[in-house]
Amino acid sequence: MVDERQDLGTARAALLELPGIGPWTVEYVAMRALRDPDAFMNSDLGVRKGFETLGLPSTERAILDRAERWRPWRAYAAMHLWHAHP
């Protein structure tokens, strides 16, 4: 079980050990449950659609590269991107 007092890296590693839990889910849990303001799902469809709506390159690599500028607030950027596309 993940305790929110744990270091975020330790919590992420513990979640990844669970069957059926992958990187997207880990980042979503980090964002919502662990309150990590820098959690970011670069492979998320909503994030990609937000990039496309804004006319930005939307490959996973391009998204990660652009998102580096937003550290340590990438979770907030993800929420804005989710709402950027119709």
Short mmCIF file of N, CA, C and O in Angstrom, two decimals:
data_model
loop_
_atom_site.label_atom_id
_atom_site.label_comp_id
_atom_site.label_asym_id
_atom_site.label_seq_id
_atom_site.Cartn_x
_atom_site.Cartn_y
_atom_site.Cartn_z
N MET A 1 0.84 -1.18 0.00
CA MET A 1 0.00 0.00 0.00
C MET A 1 0.89 1.24 0.00
O MET A 1 1.93 1.26 0.61
N VAL A 2 0.44 2.29 -0.69
CA VAL A 2 1.21 3.52 -0.79
C VAL A 2 0.70 4.50 0.27
O VAL A 2 -0.48 4.76 0.38
N ASP A 3 1.60 5.00 1.06
CA ASP A 3 1.30 5.99 2.09
C ASP A 3 1.70 7.35 1.54
O ASP A 3 2.81 7.53 1.05
N GLU A 4 0.78 8.34 1.59
CA GLU A 4 1.09 9.63 0.98
C GLU A 4 2.26 10.35 1.64
O GLU A 4 2.79 11.30 1.08
N ARG A 5 2.70 9.90 2.78
CA ARG A 5 3.87 10.51 3.42
C ARG A 5 5.17 10.01 2.81
O ARG A 5 6.23 10.55 3.07
N GLN A 6 5.10 8.95 1.99
CA GLN A 6 6.30 8.41 1.35
C GLN A 6 6.85 9.41 0.35
O GLN A 6 6.14 10.23 -0.20
N ASP A 7 8.10 9.30 0.09
CA ASP A 7 8.73 10.03 -0.99
C ASP A 7 8.01 9.69 -2.29
O ASP A 7 7.64 8.54 -2.52
N LEU A 8 7.80 10.68 -3.15
CA LEU A 8 7.06 10.44 -4.39
C LEU A 8 7.71 9.39 -5.28
O LEU A 8 7.02 8.59 -5.90
N GLY A 9 9.02 9.35 -5.32
CA GLY A 9 9.72 8.34 -6.12
C GLY A 9 9.47 6.93 -5.58
O GLY A 9 9.24 5.99 -6.35
N THR A 10 9.47 6.80 -4.27
CA THR A 10 9.20 5.50 -3.64
C THR A 10 7.77 5.08 -3.91
O THR A 10 7.50 3.92 -4.22
N ALA A 11 6.84 6.03 -3.82
CA ALA A 11 5.44 5.73 -4.07
C ALA A 11 5.24 5.30 -5.52
O ALA A 11 4.52 4.32 -5.80
N ARG A 12 5.87 6.00 -6.46
CA ARG A 12 5.76 5.63 -7.87
C ARG A 12 6.30 4.22 -8.11
O ARG A 12 5.69 3.42 -8.83
N ALA A 13 7.44 3.91 -7.53
CA ALA A 13 8.04 2.59 -7.70
C ALA A 13 7.13 1.50 -7.14
O ALA A 13 6.95 0.45 -7.75
N ALA A 14 6.53 1.77 -5.98
CA ALA A 14 5.63 0.79 -5.37
C ALA A 14 4.40 0.56 -6.25
O ALA A 14 3.94 -0.58 -6.41
N LEU A 15 3.86 1.62 -6.82
CA LEU A 15 2.71 1.48 -7.70
C LEU A 15 3.04 0.69 -8.95
O LEU A 15 2.26 -0.15 -9.40
N LEU A 16 4.22 0.93 -9.53
CA LEU A 16 4.62 0.21 -10.74
C LEU A 16 4.79 -1.29 -10.52
O LEU A 16 4.69 -2.07 -11.47
N GLU A 17 5.02 -1.68 -9.28
CA GLU A 17 5.16 -3.11 -8.96
C GLU A 17 3.82 -3.83 -8.97
O GLU A 17 3.78 -5.06 -9.02
N LEU A 18 2.73 -3.10 -8.91
CA LEU A 18 1.40 -3.73 -8.87
C LEU A 18 1.00 -4.19 -10.27
O LEU A 18 1.20 -3.48 -11.25
N PRO A 19 0.44 -5.40 -10.36
CA PRO A 19 0.00 -5.91 -11.67
C PRO A 19 -1.04 -4.97 -12.28
O PRO A 19 -1.96 -4.51 -11.61
N GLY A 20 -0.86 -4.69 -13.56
CA GLY A 20 -1.83 -3.88 -14.29
C GLY A 20 -1.64 -2.38 -14.16
O GLY A 20 -2.37 -1.61 -14.76
N ILE A 21 -0.66 -1.95 -13.38
CA ILE A 21 -0.40 -0.53 -13.20
C ILE A 21 0.80 -0.14 -14.05
O ILE A 21 1.88 -0.69 -13.88
N GLY A 22 0.60 0.81 -14.94
CA GLY A 22 1.67 1.26 -15.81
C GLY A 22 2.00 2.72 -15.57
O GLY A 22 1.44 3.36 -14.67
N PRO A 23 2.89 3.27 -16.38
CA PRO A 23 3.35 4.65 -16.19
C PRO A 23 2.23 5.69 -16.21
O PRO A 23 2.25 6.63 -15.41
N TRP A 24 1.26 5.55 -17.12
CA TRP A 24 0.17 6.52 -17.18
C TRP A 24 -0.59 6.55 -15.85
O TRP A 24 -0.84 7.61 -15.28
N THR A 25 -0.96 5.37 -15.36
CA THR A 25 -1.71 5.28 -14.12
C THR A 25 -0.91 5.83 -12.94
O THR A 25 -1.44 6.53 -12.09
N VAL A 26 0.38 5.52 -12.91
CA VAL A 26 1.24 6.02 -11.84
C VAL A 26 1.24 7.55 -11.82
O VAL A 26 1.10 8.18 -10.77
N GLU A 27 1.38 8.15 -12.99
CA GLU A 27 1.41 9.62 -13.05
C GLU A 27 0.06 10.22 -12.69
O GLU A 27 -0.01 11.25 -12.02
N TYR A 28 -1.03 9.57 -13.09
CA TYR A 28 -2.36 10.06 -12.74
C TYR A 28 -2.58 10.00 -11.23
O TYR A 28 -3.08 10.94 -10.62
N VAL A 29 -2.19 8.89 -10.62
CA VAL A 29 -2.31 8.75 -9.17
C VAL A 29 -1.42 9.78 -8.47
O VAL A 29 -1.82 10.40 -7.48
N ALA A 30 -0.21 9.98 -9.00
CA ALA A 30 0.69 10.98 -8.41
C ALA A 30 0.06 12.37 -8.47
O ALA A 30 0.15 13.15 -7.52
N MET A 31 -0.60 12.67 -9.58
CA MET A 31 -1.24 13.97 -9.74
C MET A 31 -2.42 14.13 -8.79
O MET A 31 -2.51 15.12 -8.05
N ARG A 32 -3.32 13.17 -8.82
CA ARG A 32 -4.58 13.30 -8.08
C ARG A 32 -4.49 12.92 -6.61
O ARG A 32 -4.98 13.66 -5.76
N ALA A 33 -3.90 11.78 -6.32
CA ALA A 33 -3.91 11.28 -4.94
C ALA A 33 -2.69 11.72 -4.14
O ALA A 33 -2.80 11.99 -2.94
N LEU A 34 -1.54 11.77 -4.79
CA LEU A 34 -0.31 12.12 -4.08
C LEU A 34 0.01 13.61 -4.15
O LEU A 34 0.98 14.07 -3.58
N ARG A 35 -0.82 14.34 -4.90
CA ARG A 35 -0.72 15.80 -5.01
C ARG A 35 0.63 16.27 -5.54
O ARG A 35 1.16 17.29 -5.09
N ASP A 36 1.17 15.55 -6.49
CA ASP A 36 2.44 15.95 -7.10
C ASP A 36 2.16 16.98 -8.19
O ASP A 36 1.58 16.64 -9.22
N PRO A 37 2.56 18.22 -8.00
CA PRO A 37 2.28 19.25 -9.00
C PRO A 37 3.07 19.08 -10.29
O PRO A 37 2.79 19.76 -11.28
N ASP A 38 4.04 18.16 -10.30
CA ASP A 38 4.85 17.96 -11.49
C ASP A 38 4.54 16.64 -12.21
O ASP A 38 5.19 16.29 -13.18
N ALA A 39 3.53 15.91 -11.75
CA ALA A 39 3.15 14.67 -12.43
C ALA A 39 2.71 15.01 -13.84
O ALA A 39 2.04 16.02 -14.08
N PHE A 40 3.08 14.16 -14.80
CA PHE A 40 2.75 14.47 -16.19
C PHE A 40 2.64 13.19 -17.00
O PHE A 40 3.54 12.36 -16.98
N MET A 41 1.56 13.06 -17.75
CA MET A 41 1.32 11.89 -18.59
C MET A 41 1.56 12.28 -20.04
O MET A 41 0.63 12.69 -20.74
N ASN A 42 2.78 12.15 -20.52
CA ASN A 42 3.09 12.59 -21.88
C ASN A 42 2.43 11.72 -22.94
O ASN A 42 2.27 12.16 -24.08
N SER A 43 2.00 10.52 -22.60
CA SER A 43 1.35 9.65 -23.58
C SER A 43 -0.17 9.78 -23.55
O SER A 43 -0.86 9.10 -24.30
N ASP A 44 -0.69 10.65 -22.72
CA ASP A 44 -2.14 10.81 -22.55
C ASP A 44 -2.78 11.38 -23.81
O ASP A 44 -2.30 12.35 -24.40
N LEU A 45 -3.90 10.79 -24.24
CA LEU A 45 -4.60 11.24 -25.43
C LEU A 45 -5.08 12.68 -25.29
O LEU A 45 -4.97 13.48 -26.22
N GLY A 46 -5.61 13.04 -24.12
CA GLY A 46 -6.08 14.41 -23.91
C GLY A 46 -4.95 15.42 -23.98
O GLY A 46 -5.14 16.52 -24.52
N VAL A 47 -3.80 15.08 -23.46
CA VAL A 47 -2.63 15.95 -23.55
C VAL A 47 -2.24 16.12 -25.01
O VAL A 47 -2.01 17.24 -25.49
N ARG A 48 -2.19 15.00 -25.74
CA ARG A 48 -1.83 15.07 -27.17
C ARG A 48 -2.83 15.91 -27.95
O ARG A 48 -2.45 16.76 -28.76
N LYS A 49 -4.12 15.71 -27.69
CA LYS A 49 -5.15 16.50 -28.38
C LYS A 49 -5.03 17.98 -28.03
O LYS A 49 -5.25 18.85 -28.88
N GLY A 50 -4.69 18.29 -26.78
CA GLY A 50 -4.47 19.68 -26.40
C GLY A 50 -3.33 20.30 -27.18
O GLY A 50 -3.42 21.44 -27.65
N PHE A 51 -2.24 19.55 -27.34
CA PHE A 51 -1.11 20.02 -28.13
C PHE A 51 -1.54 20.28 -29.58
O PHE A 51 -1.21 21.30 -30.16
N GLU A 52 -2.29 19.34 -30.14
CA GLU A 52 -2.75 19.49 -31.52
C GLU A 52 -3.65 20.71 -31.67
O GLU A 52 -3.52 21.47 -32.64
N THR A 53 -4.55 20.91 -30.74
CA THR A 53 -5.44 22.08 -30.77
C THR A 53 -4.65 23.37 -30.75
O THR A 53 -5.02 24.34 -31.40
N LEU A 54 -3.57 23.38 -30.01
CA LEU A 54 -2.73 24.58 -29.91
C LEU A 54 -1.72 24.69 -31.06
O LEU A 54 -0.93 25.63 -31.10
N GLY A 55 -1.76 23.73 -31.99
CA GLY A 55 -0.86 23.78 -33.14
C GLY A 55 0.57 23.40 -32.82
O GLY A 55 1.50 23.79 -33.52
N LEU A 56 0.75 22.62 -31.76
CA LEU A 56 2.09 22.21 -31.34
C LEU A 56 2.36 20.78 -31.79
O LEU A 56 1.44 19.97 -31.90
N PRO A 57 3.63 20.42 -32.01
CA PRO A 57 3.96 19.03 -32.33
C PRO A 57 3.48 18.12 -31.20
O PRO A 57 3.63 18.46 -30.01
N SER A 58 2.90 16.97 -31.56
CA SER A 58 2.25 16.15 -30.54
C SER A 58 2.80 14.74 -30.41
O SER A 58 2.11 13.85 -29.92
N THR A 59 4.05 14.52 -30.82
CA THR A 59 4.66 13.22 -30.54
C THR A 59 5.00 13.17 -29.05
O THR A 59 5.15 14.22 -28.40
N GLU A 60 5.15 11.98 -28.51
CA GLU A 60 5.50 11.87 -27.09
C GLU A 60 6.79 12.61 -26.77
O GLU A 60 6.91 13.26 -25.74
N ARG A 61 7.77 12.51 -27.66
CA ARG A 61 9.06 13.19 -27.44
C ARG A 61 8.89 14.71 -27.46
O ARG A 61 9.43 15.41 -26.61
N ALA A 62 8.12 15.22 -28.43
CA ALA A 62 7.90 16.67 -28.52
C ALA A 62 7.15 17.17 -27.29
O ALA A 62 7.44 18.25 -26.77
N ILE A 63 6.19 16.38 -26.83
CA ILE A 63 5.43 16.76 -25.64
C ILE A 63 6.34 16.81 -24.43
O ILE A 63 6.32 17.78 -23.66
N LEU A 64 7.17 15.78 -24.25
CA LEU A 64 8.09 15.77 -23.12
C LEU A 64 9.07 16.94 -23.17
O LEU A 64 9.34 17.58 -22.15
N ASP A 65 9.59 17.21 -24.37
CA ASP A 65 10.55 18.32 -24.51
C ASP A 65 9.91 19.65 -24.13
O ASP A 65 10.49 20.43 -23.38
N ARG A 66 8.71 19.92 -24.63
CA ARG A 66 8.03 21.17 -24.31
C ARG A 66 7.67 21.22 -22.82
O ARG A 66 7.79 22.26 -22.19
N ALA A 67 7.24 20.10 -22.27
CA ALA A 67 6.81 20.06 -20.87
C ALA A 67 7.94 20.33 -19.89
O ALA A 67 7.69 20.74 -18.75
N GLU A 68 9.18 20.13 -20.31
CA GLU A 68 10.32 20.44 -19.43
C GLU A 68 10.29 21.91 -18.99
O GLU A 68 10.70 22.23 -17.88
N ARG A 69 9.80 22.77 -19.83
CA ARG A 69 9.72 24.20 -19.51
C ARG A 69 8.74 24.50 -18.38
O ARG A 69 8.77 25.57 -17.80
N TRP A 70 7.83 23.57 -18.16
CA TRP A 70 6.76 23.80 -17.19
C TRP A 70 7.07 23.26 -15.80
O TRP A 70 6.26 23.39 -14.89
N ARG A 71 8.22 22.60 -15.64
CA ARG A 71 8.58 22.07 -14.32
C ARG A 71 8.67 23.21 -13.32
O ARG A 71 9.15 24.27 -13.67
N PRO A 72 8.23 23.05 -12.12
CA PRO A 72 7.66 21.87 -11.47
C PRO A 72 6.13 21.88 -11.44
O PRO A 72 5.52 21.39 -10.50
N TRP A 73 5.49 22.42 -12.48
CA TRP A 73 4.03 22.57 -12.47
C TRP A 73 3.36 21.84 -13.63
O TRP A 73 2.30 22.25 -14.11
N ARG A 74 3.93 20.77 -14.10
CA ARG A 74 3.41 20.09 -15.28
C ARG A 74 2.01 19.50 -15.09
O ARG A 74 1.25 19.40 -16.04
N ALA A 75 1.64 19.13 -13.87
CA ALA A 75 0.29 18.61 -13.64
C ALA A 75 -0.76 19.68 -13.96
O ALA A 75 -1.81 19.38 -14.53
N TYR A 76 -0.46 20.91 -13.63
CA TYR A 76 -1.38 22.00 -13.95
C TYR A 76 -1.46 22.21 -15.45
O TYR A 76 -2.54 22.45 -16.01
N ALA A 77 -0.34 22.10 -16.14
CA ALA A 77 -0.33 22.21 -17.60
C ALA A 77 -1.17 21.10 -18.22
O ALA A 77 -1.92 21.34 -19.16
N ALA A 78 -1.06 19.89 -17.69
CA ALA A 78 -1.86 18.77 -18.21
C ALA A 78 -3.34 19.06 -18.10
O ALA A 78 -4.11 18.83 -19.04
N MET A 79 -3.76 19.61 -16.97
CA MET A 79 -5.18 19.93 -16.80
C MET A 79 -5.63 21.00 -17.79
O MET A 79 -6.73 20.92 -18.35
N HIS A 80 -4.80 21.97 -18.05
CA HIS A 80 -5.13 22.99 -19.06
C HIS A 80 -5.21 22.37 -20.45
O HIS A 80 -6.10 22.70 -21.23
N LEU A 81 -4.27 21.47 -20.75
CA LEU A 81 -4.29 20.82 -22.06
C LEU A 81 -5.54 19.95 -22.24
O LEU A 81 -6.10 19.90 -23.33
N TRP A 82 -5.99 19.29 -21.19
CA TRP A 82 -7.20 18.48 -21.27
C TRP A 82 -8.41 19.33 -21.65
O TRP A 82 -9.31 18.86 -22.31
N HIS A 83 -8.39 20.57 -21.23
CA HIS A 83 -9.53 21.46 -21.51
C HIS A 83 -9.32 22.31 -22.76
O HIS A 83 -10.21 23.07 -23.14
N ALA A 84 -8.18 22.20 -23.41
CA ALA A 84 -7.87 23.03 -24.57
C ALA A 84 -8.58 22.56 -25.84
O ALA A 84 -8.85 23.36 -26.72
N HIS A 85 -8.88 21.28 -25.93
CA HIS A 85 -9.51 20.78 -27.15
C HIS A 85 -11.01 20.64 -26.94
O HIS A 85 -11.48 20.39 -25.83
N PRO A 86 -11.76 20.81 -28.02
CA PRO A 86 -13.24 20.74 -27.91
C PRO A 86 -13.74 19.36 -27.58
O PRO A 86 -13.14 18.38 -27.74
#
